[in-house]
Amino acid sequence: MASKECLRTRDVLWILVFFGTGFNYMIRLNLNIAIVTMVEGYNDEKNLNSEVIQSGCFDGKININSNNTSHETEDVGNKKRFKWDEYQQGMVLGSFFWMYWAGQIPGGILSQKFGTKLVFGLSNLGLALFGFFIPLAASIDYRVLVALRMCQGLVGGLAWPSLHNLAGLWIPPNERSKFMTSYMGSSIGAALIYPMCGMLINWFDWPVVFYVTSSIGVVWFVSWWFTTYDSPDDHPKISEEERLYIKKSLGDSVTKKKPPTPWKKIIFSFPMWINLISQWGNLWGLFTLMTQAPTYFQFIHGWDIRMTGMFSGIPHVLRLIVAHIISTGCDYMLEHDKCSRTNVRKFAIAVCCLVQGLLILCLAFSGCNFILAIVLLTVATSSSGGEAAGALGHLVDLSPNYASVMCGISQTIAVIPGILSPLVVSFFTFENQTVGQWQKVFMVTSAVVAIPGFINLCFTTSDLQEWNSPKEQTQEFEKLRQTSPEAEEKSVSQDKLIICVDIKEQQEKDC
């Protein structure tokens, strides 16, 4: 049975990961809403002689300075604004992901070698430190800002794969879906950043956004560093009951000292590539809705910065709720043998891909009905919460020992939507911010999201892969069992035998 403590050590771990992923997304997204006021022409009634366009959904006009490609800045009421067109804005918004992919595989490898505590912690700290310099970079030139965001992306790319290593070492199989909801702290980070930035910009100006969010990151890092440990065996305050429960639940699927990574078998793993396809679709939809929502509501529905911030954040709160409901249901079905692990993952992936794709298609035809647009965008974003029990839990099912490496490989390719999506949006909306053009954006997004969902229903599997535990290790384990009859008679737990295999010099003492 699990530990009866009110707050178990792995519950504390959930909380720390939750806030860590929340901050991680705050740093990713703070520029998405700040750029609405960074660009010259936002609600600037003084520039009525500049070229304007009519959105078709509201009576006001939006100044976009479409023919002015100067990189110079202009002070409007002592507030610095930049003359960036849609193409330049797309580069700024997408640049975080240009090098984000390069940190994925190293993040998985480094977490296996040095532990998640170091890799995830320093990755988030690096994001925070770079964030302090965004206002300075933007004031120099948009290309300097692009370079800085690329550096942020590279450092930030180390974070997420490292978490799978932590989950593999700490979380029993039937609790994985629930633990993966800690990754949905990203949703709360997204939900908070939009209204918070809206208020900060309204009260002060856009540079404050970056100083505040970076300061939050430094505070989180201090908490993480002094309370997190890489495995139950490393934790000085974990109860013996909880430690033994975790190790017994994991059994021989996880080893503290891992053999060399079976790169060839991982790279040619069919289940991993099916997982990658589903992540590609889900992330394309999520990144498009998450990154472009403030711009969409500003240009198409004419919302001000506070209204945009509030309604852009609501979907991400619901995303966390949906993730928790689906994950709890999936863990219940697994614990009570109501459904196979493969079918549980298929269901969750269907929610985050098929349902999301259908809702985005409906959003494409919402036209000027802003209430319908809010509802559809909110439900579409929240449905991506199925990712926690779907694609994220799926990788740990396939190989707890090498989940972080698999996540690194998968994310290296799956983050490409973060690069391409802003470019696709700018292609359709460049100097043409109309309902018809945004309809095309959402139709393309719907197809890219839904097709992977169908592929997963047909081909995905969550069976533990044979290369997760090399034959040499299994043979050594079986040999130890045969030479330890007294231990078997006394029902010594399997985790003790694994410790004996990993730490040969203590074999006699522990067995």
XYZ file of C-alpha atoms in Angstrom:
511
model
C 0.000 0.000 0.000
C 0.985 3.586 -0.500
C 2.173 5.728 2.343
C -0.578 7.104 4.627
C 1.203 10.381 5.285
C -0.819 13.541 4.688
C 1.831 15.002 2.395
C 4.080 12.390 0.866
C 7.500 13.208 -0.524
C 6.317 12.603 -4.076
C 3.420 15.033 -3.404
C 5.976 17.705 -2.579
C 7.771 16.771 -5.776
C 4.501 17.234 -7.698
C 4.114 20.735 -6.251
C 7.676 21.764 -7.143
C 7.391 20.429 -10.699
C 3.991 22.097 -11.050
C 5.335 25.542 -10.201
C 8.532 24.918 -12.152
C 6.664 24.138 -15.376
C 4.352 27.070 -14.636
C 7.276 29.470 -14.528
C 8.786 27.829 -17.607
C 5.693 28.736 -19.617
C 5.448 32.218 -18.139
C 8.856 32.954 -19.629
C 7.838 31.458 -22.976
C 4.628 33.437 -23.201
C 5.303 36.813 -21.584
C 6.475 38.204 -24.925
C 3.302 37.002 -26.686
C 1.124 39.523 -24.886
C 3.763 42.184 -24.274
C 4.339 42.466 -28.031
C 0.785 43.761 -28.424
C 1.900 46.984 -26.719
C 5.552 46.862 -27.784
C 4.587 47.445 -31.421
C 3.882 51.021 -32.480
C 0.268 51.750 -33.280
C -1.457 49.850 -30.451
C -4.481 51.974 -29.450
C -2.564 55.035 -30.613
C -5.256 57.537 -31.552
C -2.623 60.130 -32.424
C -1.583 58.310 -35.590
C -4.853 58.562 -37.508
C -3.044 59.668 -40.685
C -1.177 56.357 -40.918
C -2.424 53.505 -43.077
C -5.165 51.536 -41.340
C -7.243 48.465 -41.980
C -10.797 47.543 -41.062
C -11.087 44.162 -39.357
C -14.753 43.700 -40.258
C -15.751 42.637 -36.713
C -15.857 45.978 -34.927
C -16.282 49.660 -35.693
C -12.795 50.824 -34.709
C -9.692 50.803 -36.851
C -6.286 49.356 -36.134
C -3.114 51.116 -37.128
C -0.592 48.584 -38.453
C 1.894 50.857 -40.286
C 2.118 48.132 -42.914
C 4.475 49.919 -45.268
C 6.898 51.122 -42.620
C 9.617 48.505 -42.209
C 11.991 50.728 -40.259
C 13.598 49.125 -37.226
C 13.673 52.443 -35.373
C 11.728 52.992 -32.173
C 9.329 55.733 -31.265
C 8.339 57.084 -27.856
C 4.582 57.512 -27.472
C 3.738 59.304 -24.243
C 7.137 58.320 -22.820
C 6.414 54.682 -23.681
C 8.781 53.048 -26.148
C 7.188 51.418 -29.191
C 8.762 49.518 -32.100
C 8.015 49.653 -35.829
C 7.787 45.923 -36.469
C 5.572 44.543 -39.242
C 3.821 41.145 -39.057
C 6.834 39.346 -40.508
C 9.199 40.809 -37.925
C 6.715 40.109 -35.132
C 6.449 36.496 -36.340
C 10.231 36.150 -36.147
C 10.281 37.556 -32.624
C 7.473 35.266 -31.463
C 8.895 32.138 -33.111
C 12.582 32.670 -32.312
C 12.325 30.982 -28.892
C 11.816 27.660 -30.678
C 14.578 28.090 -33.266
C 17.153 26.615 -30.887
C 14.729 25.017 -28.417
C 14.981 21.732 -30.303
C 18.776 21.628 -29.847
C 18.457 21.303 -26.066
C 16.066 18.348 -26.080
C 18.350 15.332 -26.487
C 21.135 16.865 -24.350
C 18.506 17.527 -21.680
C 17.586 13.842 -21.568
C 21.198 12.659 -21.548
C 22.361 15.180 -18.969
C 19.486 14.356 -16.612
C 20.529 10.678 -16.679
C 24.126 11.601 -15.924
C 23.715 14.518 -13.476
C 20.095 14.234 -12.337
C 16.914 16.218 -12.925
C 17.535 18.460 -9.934
C 20.547 20.054 -11.608
C 19.322 20.081 -15.216
C 15.733 21.247 -14.706
C 16.767 23.707 -12.007
C 19.558 25.400 -13.952
C 17.480 25.418 -17.139
C 14.733 27.442 -15.477
C 17.280 29.679 -13.780
C 18.893 30.388 -17.146
C 15.497 31.355 -18.594
C 15.010 33.805 -15.751
C 18.425 35.430 -16.063
C 18.086 35.901 -19.832
C 14.628 37.387 -19.272
C 16.045 40.362 -17.392
C 17.778 41.499 -20.600
C 14.809 41.338 -23.008
C 13.879 45.064 -22.710
C 17.488 46.035 -23.437
C 17.720 43.696 -26.431
C 14.448 44.967 -27.891
C 15.549 48.579 -27.583
C 18.719 47.845 -29.611
C 17.152 45.990 -32.539
C 14.537 43.294 -33.100
C 17.305 41.010 -34.389
C 19.144 41.303 -31.077
C 15.917 40.294 -29.350
C 15.600 37.331 -31.717
C 19.144 36.232 -30.804
C 18.403 36.531 -27.081
C 15.189 34.515 -27.412
C 17.147 31.853 -29.305
C 19.515 31.603 -26.318
C 16.527 31.324 -24.000
C 15.122 28.564 -26.166
C 18.371 26.598 -26.140
C 18.598 26.729 -22.354
C 14.882 26.084 -21.927
C 15.064 23.034 -24.173
C 16.971 21.140 -21.478
C 14.081 21.304 -19.019
C 11.218 19.090 -20.145
C 13.099 15.882 -21.120
C 14.771 15.897 -17.711
C 11.397 15.622 -15.984
C 10.744 12.220 -17.531
C 13.871 10.915 -15.827
C 12.484 12.133 -12.491
C 9.088 10.546 -13.147
C 10.737 7.235 -14.046
C 12.665 7.126 -10.760
C 9.965 8.409 -8.414
C 6.465 7.562 -9.642
C 4.733 4.134 -9.469
C 3.171 3.062 -12.806
C -0.448 3.489 -11.705
C 0.239 7.046 -10.498
C 1.958 8.296 -13.642
C -1.060 9.911 -15.265
C -1.757 11.855 -12.090
C 1.863 12.914 -11.694
C 1.972 14.073 -15.306
C -0.643 16.682 -14.378
C 2.216 18.471 -12.607
C 3.489 19.247 -16.104
C 0.211 21.118 -16.570
C 1.599 23.771 -14.280
C 2.403 25.172 -17.697
C -1.320 25.846 -18.074
C -1.462 27.846 -14.860
C 1.657 29.721 -15.929
C -0.079 30.548 -19.198
C -3.325 31.420 -17.420
C -1.584 33.788 -15.001
C 0.809 35.422 -17.424
C -1.847 36.879 -19.701
C -3.970 38.768 -17.118
C -0.920 39.575 -14.991
C 0.900 41.080 -17.959
C -2.231 42.916 -18.990
C -2.459 44.598 -15.597
C 1.276 45.291 -15.332
C 1.333 46.881 -18.787
C -1.751 48.936 -17.975
C -0.259 50.170 -14.704
C 3.354 50.603 -15.819
C 4.694 49.575 -19.233
C 5.760 46.415 -21.019
C 9.387 46.151 -19.666
C 8.034 45.481 -16.154
C 6.561 42.210 -17.424
C 10.003 40.717 -17.976
C 11.487 41.941 -14.710
C 8.618 40.524 -12.643
C 8.488 37.098 -14.339
C 12.264 36.655 -14.156
C 12.231 37.490 -10.444
C 9.576 34.801 -9.900
C 11.896 32.313 -11.592
C 14.788 33.085 -9.248
C 12.538 32.551 -6.200
C 11.347 29.203 -7.589
C 14.924 28.038 -8.203
C 15.902 28.606 -4.569
C 12.916 26.512 -3.408
C 13.658 23.765 -5.911
C 17.339 23.538 -5.081
C 16.877 22.982 -1.341
C 13.916 20.583 -1.434
C 14.358 18.306 -4.488
C 16.298 15.041 -4.802
C 16.796 12.832 -7.840
C 15.578 9.522 -6.388
C 13.918 8.126 -3.255
C 17.272 6.693 -2.138
C 18.837 10.175 -2.242
C 16.133 11.903 -0.202
C 17.200 12.352 3.458
C 13.687 12.844 4.868
C 11.545 10.342 2.969
C 9.831 7.735 5.146
C 11.058 4.160 4.820
C 7.493 3.058 4.078
C 7.182 5.394 1.095
C 10.659 4.590 -0.200
C 10.016 0.839 -0.169
C 6.568 1.281 -1.714
C 7.991 3.270 -4.635
C 10.814 0.819 -5.289
C 8.542 -2.206 -5.017
C 6.010 -0.624 -7.400
C 8.694 0.138 -9.969
C 10.220 -3.324 -9.625
C 13.004 -4.158 -12.059
C 11.757 -1.727 -14.732
C 13.978 0.999 -13.257
C 17.624 0.750 -12.289
C 19.628 3.414 -10.531
C 22.805 2.626 -12.485
C 21.722 2.370 -16.111
C 23.666 0.449 -18.773
C 24.689 2.323 -21.949
C 21.720 3.835 -23.783
C 20.456 1.530 -26.579
C 20.393 4.354 -29.128
C 19.686 2.239 -32.183
C 16.692 0.498 -30.642
C 15.291 3.779 -29.313
C 15.684 5.619 -32.614
C 13.991 2.800 -34.538
C 11.264 2.326 -31.933
C 7.926 2.379 -33.779
C 5.845 3.223 -30.639
C 8.086 6.210 -29.927
C 7.559 7.612 -33.434
C 3.801 7.200 -33.099
C 4.055 9.144 -29.851
C 6.071 11.821 -31.642
C 3.377 12.205 -34.295
C 0.718 12.786 -31.655
C 2.886 15.341 -29.862
C 3.512 17.142 -33.155
C -0.225 17.568 -33.731
C -1.094 18.519 -30.182
C 1.729 21.049 -29.870
C 0.917 22.650 -33.228
C -2.597 23.359 -32.014
C -1.514 24.429 -28.560
C 1.270 26.730 -29.769
C -0.980 28.345 -32.373
C -3.789 29.065 -29.919
C -1.450 30.017 -27.096
C 0.854 32.276 -29.093
C -1.621 33.911 -31.432
C -4.692 34.373 -29.200
C -3.740 37.915 -28.056
C -3.100 39.074 -31.637
C -6.271 37.384 -32.917
C -8.510 39.009 -30.306
C -6.877 42.409 -30.796
C -7.153 42.562 -34.577
C -10.353 40.614 -35.193
C -12.442 41.507 -32.146
C -10.808 44.801 -31.149
C -10.112 43.971 -27.510
C -7.905 46.132 -25.305
C -4.884 44.756 -23.448
C -6.713 43.995 -20.171
C -9.596 42.185 -21.852
C -7.205 40.269 -24.092
C -5.104 39.223 -21.101
C -8.067 37.986 -19.092
C -9.752 35.938 -21.811
C -6.468 34.575 -23.190
C -5.668 33.120 -19.763
C -8.971 31.383 -18.968
C -8.477 28.449 -21.408
C -5.302 27.402 -19.648
C -6.990 27.126 -16.248
C -9.540 24.801 -17.794
C -6.718 22.880 -19.484
C -5.345 21.978 -16.056
C -8.791 20.927 -14.841
C -9.339 18.727 -17.898
C -5.866 17.198 -17.469
C -6.608 16.357 -13.837
C -10.021 14.818 -14.615
C -8.729 12.681 -17.486
C -5.578 11.616 -15.607
C -7.514 10.655 -12.471
C -9.949 8.643 -14.568
C -7.157 6.912 -16.465
C -5.283 5.975 -13.281
C -8.520 4.626 -11.793
C -9.125 2.426 -14.831
C -5.557 1.099 -14.664
C -5.605 0.492 -10.927
C -8.886 -1.437 -11.108
C -8.076 -3.245 -14.378
C -10.980 -1.626 -16.196
C -8.965 -0.942 -19.324
C -5.584 -1.781 -20.816
C -2.766 0.736 -20.573
C -2.688 1.039 -24.373
C -6.392 1.866 -24.621
C -6.116 4.376 -21.791
C -3.373 6.223 -23.687
C -5.356 6.040 -26.938
C -8.349 7.646 -25.263
C -6.301 10.509 -23.790
C -4.509 11.173 -27.096
C -7.840 11.156 -28.941
C -9.078 13.906 -26.628
C -6.027 16.127 -27.119
C -5.840 15.613 -30.897
C -9.208 14.658 -32.388
C -11.396 16.741 -30.096
C -9.033 19.714 -30.241
C -8.839 19.529 -34.038
C -12.634 19.473 -34.401
C -13.051 22.480 -32.115
C -10.395 24.478 -33.964
C -12.222 23.732 -37.213
C -15.397 25.143 -35.663
C -13.388 28.202 -34.532
C -12.416 28.798 -38.151
C -16.088 29.420 -38.972
C -16.969 31.457 -35.863
C -16.635 34.678 -37.881
C -17.336 37.837 -35.890
C -19.213 36.061 -33.098
C -16.739 36.803 -30.326
C -18.706 34.831 -27.695
C -18.578 31.702 -29.851
C -14.901 32.366 -30.571
C -14.132 32.564 -26.837
C -16.017 29.347 -26.097
C -14.414 27.388 -28.934
C -10.882 28.640 -28.267
C -11.310 27.921 -24.551
C -12.589 24.363 -25.008
C -10.052 23.607 -27.760
C -7.150 24.700 -25.565
C -8.483 22.852 -22.521
C -8.893 19.604 -24.497
C -5.125 19.547 -25.045
C -4.918 18.690 -21.325
C -5.373 15.081 -22.411
C -1.656 15.223 -23.193
C -0.815 14.475 -19.533
C -2.396 11.013 -19.529
C -1.657 10.502 -23.219
C 1.641 11.330 -24.891
C 3.518 12.280 -21.702
C 2.602 9.145 -19.750
C 3.061 6.978 -22.835
C 6.841 7.499 -23.032
C 7.366 6.432 -19.415
C 5.233 3.327 -20.098
C 7.475 2.336 -22.995
C 10.735 2.697 -21.097
C 11.020 4.134 -17.561
C 14.814 3.801 -17.751
C 15.194 5.817 -20.941
C 12.067 7.988 -20.932
C 14.112 11.191 -20.651
C 16.204 10.285 -23.711
C 13.082 9.331 -25.660
C 11.430 12.565 -24.628
C 14.491 14.470 -25.821
C 14.370 12.814 -29.237
C 10.629 13.276 -29.499
C 10.670 16.899 -28.399
C 13.516 17.733 -30.773
C 11.126 17.134 -33.650
C 7.838 17.918 -31.909
C 8.887 21.494 -31.075
C 9.166 22.372 -34.767
C 5.511 23.521 -34.689
C 6.666 26.301 -32.384
C 8.894 27.520 -35.228
C 6.555 26.932 -38.143
C 3.245 27.988 -36.629
C 4.078 31.729 -36.290
C 5.467 31.698 -39.845
C 2.264 30.122 -41.177
C 0.168 32.712 -39.334
C 2.282 35.592 -40.647
C 2.058 34.131 -44.178
C -1.738 34.280 -44.120
C -2.173 37.523 -42.143
C 0.719 39.704 -43.368
C -0.837 43.119 -44.078
C -4.196 41.339 -44.209
C -5.647 40.946 -40.706
C -9.143 39.813 -41.695
C -11.641 37.171 -40.643
C -11.096 35.272 -43.900
C -7.346 35.003 -43.427
C -7.639 33.859 -39.822
C -10.149 31.277 -41.025
C -7.404 29.803 -43.208
C -5.027 29.776 -40.234
C -7.456 27.768 -38.115
C -8.381 25.350 -40.926
C -4.723 24.445 -41.484
C -4.232 24.087 -37.733
C -7.276 21.814 -37.431
C -5.946 19.393 -40.057
C -2.434 19.267 -38.563
C -3.881 18.520 -35.106
C -6.520 15.918 -36.048
C -4.620 13.665 -38.455
C -2.110 12.446 -35.790
C -5.069 11.552 -33.595
C -6.357 9.096 -36.197
C -2.884 7.602 -36.659
C -2.567 6.969 -32.910
C -5.918 5.238 -32.682
C -4.683 2.740 -35.241
C -1.085 2.094 -34.231
C -0.141 3.150 -30.697
C 0.897 0.669 -27.976
C 2.035 1.169 -24.373
C 3.754 -2.171 -23.769
C 7.065 -2.044 -21.885
C 9.827 -2.347 -24.489
C 12.263 -5.260 -24.187
C 15.288 -2.989 -24.492
C 14.275 -1.081 -21.345
C 16.037 -3.771 -19.255
C 19.070 -5.294 -21.027
C 19.383 -9.085 -20.974
C 22.634 -8.967 -19.002
C 20.910 -7.185 -16.147
C 17.950 -9.589 -16.187
C 20.275 -12.611 -16.127
C 22.215 -11.186 -13.205
C 18.981 -10.550 -11.342
C 17.768 -14.113 -11.914
C 21.139 -15.528 -10.836
C 20.932 -13.570 -7.594
C 17.419 -14.908 -6.947
C 18.645 -18.492 -7.392
C 21.566 -17.991 -4.997
C 19.455 -16.271 -2.329
C 16.881 -18.888 -1.197
C 16.782 -17.547 2.333
C 15.836 -14.115 1.074
C 13.074 -15.591 -1.069
C 11.701 -17.608 1.861
C 11.508 -14.460 3.939
C 9.745 -12.606 1.066
C 12.422 -10.007 0.725
C 11.041 -7.282 -1.506
C 12.145 -7.079 -5.117
C 13.613 -3.645 -4.615
C 16.179 -5.076 -2.189
C 17.321 -7.552 -4.825
C 17.736 -4.769 -7.358
C 19.860 -2.839 -4.896
C 22.002 -5.951 -4.559
C 22.484 -6.152 -8.321
C 23.415 -2.473 -8.578
C 25.643 -2.420 -5.503
C 27.494 -5.723 -5.592
C 29.818 -4.875 -2.791
C 26.885 -4.672 -0.372
C 25.259 -7.921 -1.586
C 25.850 -9.908 1.556
C 24.730 -7.099 3.854
C 21.491 -6.236 2.060
C 20.436 -9.789 1.203
